CSV table of C-alpha atoms and ligand atoms in Angstrom, one decimal:
chain,number,residue,atom,x,y,z
Y,1,UNK,CA,-66.8,-40.9,30.3
Y,2,UNK,CA,-67.3,-37.7,28.1
Y,3,UNK,CA,-64.2,-35.9,27.1
Y,4,UNK,CA,-64.1,-32.8,25.0
Y,5,UNK,CA,-61.1,-31.7,23.2
Y,6,UNK,CA,-61.0,-28.1,22.2
Y,7,UNK,CA,-58.9,-27.7,18.7
Y,8,UNK,CA,-56.2,-24.9,18.6
Y,9,UNK,CA,-57.4,-21.8,20.5
Y,10,UNK,CA,-56.2,-18.6,18.5
Y,11,UNK,CA,-55.5,-15.2,20.5
Y,12,UNK,CA,-58.3,-13.4,22.3
Y,13,UNK,CA,-61.1,-14.5,20.2
Y,14,UNK,CA,-60.6,-17.9,20.5
Y,15,UNK,CA,-59.6,-17.8,24.5
Y,16,UNK,CA,-62.9,-15.9,24.8
Y,17,UNK,CA,-65.3,-18.4,22.7
Y,18,UNK,CA,-63.6,-21.1,25.1
Y,19,UNK,CA,-64.7,-18.5,28.4
Y,20,UNK,CA,-68.5,-18.0,26.9
Y,21,UNK,CA,-69.0,-21.2,25.5
Y,22,UNK,CA,-67.4,-24.0,27.6
Y,23,UNK,CA,-70.1,-23.7,30.4
Y,24,UNK,CA,-73.0,-24.6,28.3
Y,25,UNK,CA,-71.1,-27.6,26.4
Y,26,UNK,CA,-70.1,-29.0,29.5
Y,27,UNK,CA,-73.8,-29.2,30.7
Y,28,UNK,CA,-74.9,-30.3,27.2
Y,29,UNK,CA,-72.6,-33.4,26.5
Y,30,UNK,CA,-72.2,-34.2,30.4
Y,31,UNK,CA,-68.1,-33.4,29.9
Y,32,UNK,CA,-65.7,-35.3,32.7
Y,33,UNK,CA,-63.1,-33.8,31.1
Y,34,UNK,CA,-61.7,-30.8,28.8
Y,35,UNK,CA,-58.3,-30.8,27.0
Y,36,UNK,CA,-57.3,-28.2,24.6
Y,37,UNK,CA,-54.7,-27.3,22.2
Y,38,UNK,CA,-53.2,-23.7,23.1
Y,39,UNK,CA,-50.5,-23.5,20.7
Y,40,UNK,CA,-52.2,-20.5,19.3
Y,41,UNK,CA,-53.4,-18.8,22.4
Y,42,UNK,CA,-51.4,-16.2,23.1
Y,43,UNK,CA,-52.0,-13.2,19.7
Y,44,UNK,CA,-51.9,-16.7,17.7
Y,45,UNK,CA,-47.9,-17.3,18.4
Y,46,UNK,CA,-47.4,-19.6,21.4
Y,47,UNK,CA,-48.7,-19.5,25.0
Y,48,UNK,CA,-47.8,-17.5,28.1
Y,49,UNK,CA,-48.6,-18.4,31.7
Y,50,UNK,CA,-51.3,-15.5,31.5
Y,51,UNK,CA,-52.8,-17.2,28.6
Y,52,UNK,CA,-52.8,-20.5,30.2
Y,53,UNK,CA,-54.1,-19.3,33.5
Y,54,UNK,CA,-57.1,-18.1,31.4
Y,55,UNK,CA,-57.8,-21.5,29.9
Y,56,UNK,CA,-57.5,-23.2,32.7
Y,57,UNK,CA,-59.9,-20.8,34.5
Y,58,UNK,CA,-62.4,-21.7,31.7
Y,59,UNK,CA,-62.9,-25.0,32.5
Y,60,UNK,CA,-59.9,-27.0,30.6
Y,61,UNK,CA,-58.5,-29.4,32.5
Y,62,UNK,CA,-54.9,-30.1,30.4
Y,63,UNK,CA,-53.5,-27.8,27.6
Y,64,UNK,CA,-51.3,-29.2,24.4
Y,65,UNK,CA,-49.3,-27.8,22.1
Y,66,UNK,CA,-47.4,-28.1,18.6
Y,67,UNK,CA,-45.2,-26.3,16.4
Y,68,UNK,CA,-45.7,-22.8,18.0
Y,69,UNK,CA,-44.3,-24.5,21.5
Y,70,UNK,CA,-41.3,-21.7,21.7
Y,71,UNK,CA,-42.7,-18.4,19.8
Y,72,UNK,CA,-43.2,-17.0,23.7
Y,73,UNK,CA,-40.5,-16.7,25.6
Y,74,UNK,CA,-41.9,-17.7,29.2
Y,75,UNK,CA,-43.2,-20.9,28.0
Y,76,UNK,CA,-40.1,-22.7,29.5
Y,77,UNK,CA,-41.4,-21.4,32.9
Y,78,UNK,CA,-44.6,-23.3,31.7
Y,79,UNK,CA,-42.6,-26.3,31.0
Y,80,UNK,CA,-40.8,-26.5,33.6
Y,81,UNK,CA,-43.9,-25.9,36.7
Y,82,UNK,CA,-46.9,-26.8,34.8
Y,83,UNK,CA,-48.3,-30.3,35.3
Y,84,UNK,CA,-51.3,-29.7,33.3
Y,85,UNK,CA,-49.5,-28.1,29.9
Y,86,UNK,CA,-47.9,-30.8,28.1
Y,87,UNK,CA,-45.8,-30.5,24.8
Y,88,UNK,CA,-45.2,-32.5,21.8
Y,89,UNK,CA,-43.5,-36.0,23.2
Y,90,UNK,CA,-41.2,-36.4,20.7
Y,91,UNK,CA,-38.6,-33.5,21.0
Y,92,UNK,CA,-35.2,-35.1,22.0
Y,93,UNK,CA,-34.5,-36.3,25.2
Y,94,UNK,CA,-33.6,-33.9,27.9
Y,95,UNK,CA,-36.2,-31.1,26.3
Y,96,UNK,CA,-38.0,-29.3,29.2
Y,97,UNK,CA,-41.7,-30.3,30.0
Y,98,UNK,CA,-43.6,-33.4,29.3
Y,99,UNK,CA,-45.6,-35.1,26.4
Y,100,UNK,CA,-48.2,-36.7,28.6
Y,101,UNK,CA,-50.0,-36.3,31.7
Y,102,UNK,CA,-52.2,-38.3,33.9
Y,103,UNK,CA,-55.6,-36.5,34.6
Y,104,UNK,CA,-57.7,-38.0,37.9
Y,105,UNK,CA,-61.0,-37.0,38.9
Y,106,UNK,CA,-62.6,-38.7,42.1
Y,107,UNK,CA,-65.1,-40.7,40.9
Y,108,UNK,CA,-63.5,-41.1,37.8
Y,109,UNK,CA,-60.8,-43.6,36.3
Y,110,UNK,CA,-57.6,-42.1,35.5
Y,111,UNK,CA,-57.1,-40.5,32.0
Y,112,UNK,CA,-53.7,-40.3,30.1
Y,113,UNK,CA,-53.2,-37.0,27.5
Y,114,UNK,CA,-50.6,-37.4,25.0
Y,115,UNK,CA,-49.3,-34.9,22.5
Y,116,UNK,CA,-46.9,-35.8,19.6
Y,117,UNK,CA,-46.1,-33.9,16.3
Y,118,UNK,CA,-46.1,-34.9,13.1
Y,119,UNK,CA,-42.4,-34.9,10.9
Y,120,UNK,CA,-44.0,-34.5,7.4
Y,121,UNK,CA,-44.1,-30.9,5.7
Y,122,UNK,CA,-43.2,-29.7,9.2
Y,123,UNK,CA,-39.9,-29.7,11.4
Y,124,UNK,CA,-38.4,-33.2,11.7
Y,125,UNK,CA,-38.3,-34.3,15.6
Y,126,UNK,CA,-38.0,-37.9,16.9
Y,127,UNK,CA,-40.1,-40.5,14.8
Y,128,UNK,CA,-43.5,-39.9,16.3
Y,129,UNK,CA,-44.3,-43.3,15.7
Y,130,UNK,CA,-41.5,-44.9,17.6
Y,131,UNK,CA,-42.1,-42.5,20.6
Y,132,UNK,CA,-45.9,-42.3,20.8
Y,133,UNK,CA,-45.9,-46.4,20.5
Y,134,UNK,CA,-43.0,-46.7,23.2
Y,135,UNK,CA,-45.4,-43.9,25.7
Y,136,UNK,CA,-48.7,-45.6,24.9
Y,137,UNK,CA,-47.1,-49.1,26.3
Y,138,UNK,CA,-46.1,-47.5,29.2
Y,139,UNK,CA,-49.2,-45.4,30.0
Y,140,UNK,CA,-51.4,-48.5,29.4
Y,141,UNK,CA,-49.8,-49.9,32.7
Y,142,UNK,CA,-51.6,-47.1,34.6
Y,143,UNK,CA,-54.8,-46.7,32.7
Y,144,UNK,CA,-56.5,-48.2,29.1
Y,145,UNK,CA,-58.1,-44.6,28.7
Y,146,UNK,CA,-55.8,-42.5,26.8
Y,147,UNK,CA,-56.4,-39.5,24.4
Y,148,UNK,CA,-54.0,-37.9,21.5
Y,149,UNK,CA,-53.7,-34.9,20.4
Y,150,UNK,CA,-51.5,-35.5,17.3
Y,151,UNK,CA,-50.2,-32.4,15.6
Y,152,UNK,CA,-49.6,-32.6,11.9
Y,153,UNK,CA,-49.7,-31.4,8.6
Y,154,UNK,CA,-50.2,-34.5,6.3
Y,155,UNK,CA,-53.5,-36.3,6.9
Y,156,UNK,CA,-51.6,-39.9,5.6
Y,157,UNK,CA,-49.5,-39.5,8.4
Y,158,UNK,CA,-52.2,-38.7,11.4
Y,159,UNK,CA,-54.4,-41.7,9.7
Y,160,UNK,CA,-51.2,-44.2,9.6
Y,161,UNK,CA,-50.0,-43.5,13.4
Y,162,UNK,CA,-54.0,-43.5,14.8
Y,163,UNK,CA,-54.4,-46.6,12.7
Y,164,UNK,CA,-51.2,-47.7,14.1
Y,165,UNK,CA,-52.5,-47.2,17.5
Y,166,UNK,CA,-56.3,-48.7,17.1
Y,167,UNK,CA,-57.0,-50.7,20.3
Y,168,UNK,CA,-54.4,-49.1,22.1
Y,169,UNK,CA,-55.7,-46.1,22.7
Y,170,UNK,CA,-59.1,-44.2,23.3
Y,171,UNK,CA,-59.1,-41.6,20.7
Y,172,UNK,CA,-56.6,-39.8,18.3
Y,173,UNK,CA,-57.6,-36.2,17.3
Y,174,UNK,CA,-55.2,-34.4,14.6
Y,175,UNK,CA,-54.6,-30.5,15.2
Y,176,UNK,CA,-52.4,-27.7,13.0
Y,177,UNK,CA,-54.4,-27.4,10.0
Y,178,UNK,CA,-57.2,-25.6,11.8
Y,179,UNK,CA,-59.6,-26.8,8.8
Y,180,UNK,CA,-62.1,-29.4,10.7
Y,181,UNK,CA,-62.4,-32.5,8.7
Y,182,UNK,CA,-65.9,-34.9,8.5
Y,183,UNK,CA,-64.2,-38.0,9.0
Y,184,UNK,CA,-64.8,-39.0,12.6
Y,185,UNK,CA,-65.1,-42.4,13.2
Y,186,UNK,CA,-64.2,-45.0,15.6
Y,187,UNK,CA,-61.9,-47.8,14.0
Y,188,UNK,CA,-62.4,-51.4,14.2
Y,189,UNK,CA,-60.2,-52.0,17.5
Y,190,UNK,CA,-62.2,-49.2,19.8
Y,191,UNK,CA,-60.1,-46.1,18.7
Y,192,UNK,CA,-61.9,-42.9,17.8
Y,193,UNK,CA,-60.3,-40.8,15.4
Y,194,UNK,CA,-60.9,-37.3,13.6
Y,195,UNK,CA,-58.2,-36.0,11.1
Y,196,UNK,CA,-58.3,-32.4,12.2
Y,197,UNK,CA,-60.2,-30.9,15.1
Y,198,UNK,CA,-60.0,-27.6,13.3
Y,199,UNK,CA,-59.4,-24.2,15.4
Y,200,UNK,CA,-61.2,-22.1,17.9
Y,201,UNK,CA,-61.5,-18.7,16.9
Y,202,UNK,CA,-62.5,-16.1,14.3
Y,203,UNK,CA,-63.3,-18.1,10.8
Y,204,UNK,CA,-64.0,-15.3,8.6
Y,205,UNK,CA,-60.1,-15.3,7.8
Y,206,UNK,CA,-57.6,-17.6,6.7
Y,207,UNK,CA,-57.0,-20.2,9.6
Y,208,UNK,CA,-57.8,-17.4,12.1
Y,209,UNK,CA,-55.4,-14.5,10.3
Y,210,UNK,CA,-56.8,-11.3,8.4
Y,211,UNK,CA,-57.7,-12.4,5.0
Y,212,UNK,CA,-56.4,-10.0,2.6
Y,213,UNK,CA,-52.4,-9.7,3.8
Y,214,UNK,CA,-52.3,-13.8,3.4
Y,215,UNK,CA,-53.8,-13.2,-0.3
Y,216,UNK,CA,-51.0,-10.8,-0.9
Y,217,UNK,CA,-48.4,-12.8,0.7
Y,218,UNK,CA,-49.1,-15.8,-1.7
Y,219,UNK,CA,-49.4,-13.1,-4.8
Y,220,UNK,CA,-46.1,-11.1,-4.2
Y,221,UNK,CA,-44.1,-13.3,-1.7
Y,222,UNK,CA,-43.0,-10.8,0.3
Y,223,UNK,CA,-43.8,-10.7,4.2
Y,224,UNK,CA,-46.8,-9.1,5.4
Y,225,UNK,CA,-48.0,-8.5,8.9
Y,226,UNK,CA,-50.4,-11.3,9.5
Y,227,UNK,CA,-53.1,-9.7,12.3
Y,228,UNK,CA,-55.7,-12.2,14.2
Y,229,UNK,CA,-59.4,-11.6,12.2
Y,230,UNK,CA,-62.6,-10.8,14.4
Y,231,UNK,CA,-65.5,-12.2,12.8
Y,232,UNK,CA,-67.6,-15.6,12.8
Y,233,UNK,CA,-65.9,-17.1,16.0
Y,234,UNK,CA,-66.3,-20.9,16.5
Y,235,UNK,CA,-65.5,-23.3,19.2
Y,236,UNK,CA,-63.9,-26.5,17.6
Y,237,UNK,CA,-63.2,-29.7,18.1
Y,238,UNK,CA,-65.1,-33.0,19.1
Y,239,UNK,CA,-66.4,-34.9,22.3
Y,240,UNK,CA,-65.3,-38.5,22.7
Y,241,UNK,CA,-67.6,-41.1,24.7
Y,242,UNK,CA,-65.2,-43.4,26.1
Y,243,UNK,CA,-66.0,-46.7,28.3
Y,244,UNK,CA,-64.6,-46.2,31.6
Y,245,UNK,CA,-63.7,-50.0,32.1
Y,246,UNK,CA,-62.2,-50.9,28.5
Y,247,UNK,CA,-60.9,-47.7,27.2
Y,248,UNK,CA,-62.5,-48.0,24.3
Y,249,UNK,CA,-64.8,-44.9,22.3
Y,250,UNK,CA,-68.2,-45.8,22.2
Y,251,UNK,CA,-69.0,-42.1,20.3
Y,252,UNK,CA,-67.4,-39.4,18.5
Y,253,UNK,CA,-69.2,-36.5,17.9
Y,254,UNK,CA,-67.6,-32.9,16.0
Y,255,UNK,CA,-68.1,-29.7,17.5
Y,256,UNK,CA,-68.0,-26.6,16.0
Y,257,UNK,CA,-70.3,-24.2,18.1
Y,258,UNK,CA,-70.9,-20.4,17.4
Y,259,UNK,CA,-69.9,-17.6,19.8
Y,260,UNK,CA,-73.3,-15.2,19.7
Y,261,UNK,CA,-72.8,-11.9,19.5
N,301,FE2,FE1,-49.5,-25.9,14.5
N,302,FE2,FE1,-52.5,-24.2,15.4
């Protein structure tokens, strides 16, 4: 099966890119399932019921999240009610919502989608290595087709976690930095990996925001208003081809698709 992962959808430009480009990507790559990170989909900060609905309506099957999870108050309703929305697994026990979901479609084996968050240079949640290992063992009783969005800052943490999971999951793709890396590969055990998928939104920017206020912030150390940028919109992520029986990845291809004007 072919899985498209769409990296962090940033605000209205990102949502617009998904809506406009997904039908053509579905055709071109014969996609069976689409997963997208939605942590920046509402004005760049968090996710709302409306933006989630818009992303699902555009053809996304499962939405993952990250450190911007709590930016919008109404996320609690999404966490409680929306089975297609998952948050990092390694929040403390008792946190609303779920860290994984099983996606099923007629004619396809079930696919487990998992979301976890790193701890290096980020808020320290529970240890993602232990949390993910336990969850993967549990999910493998249902299916060997497992996809993980690992939302983390440090490349070392992402590579280490993905290497630990080699042979246990189909693919690990990193998110959070908003800068797409060029290290896509399949590890010896059959796990596809990309350290960061990039982001979906305006790339004439500093990771999605207008350039000048960010430079001013670094120059002055004073808070600025960071508006969402508007130009050079790309849909970024990767397509992973997964063997339906073994769950091993057979190909991974980076995506960086421009939204024509
Ligand atoms: Fe993030
Ligand atoms: Fe993000």
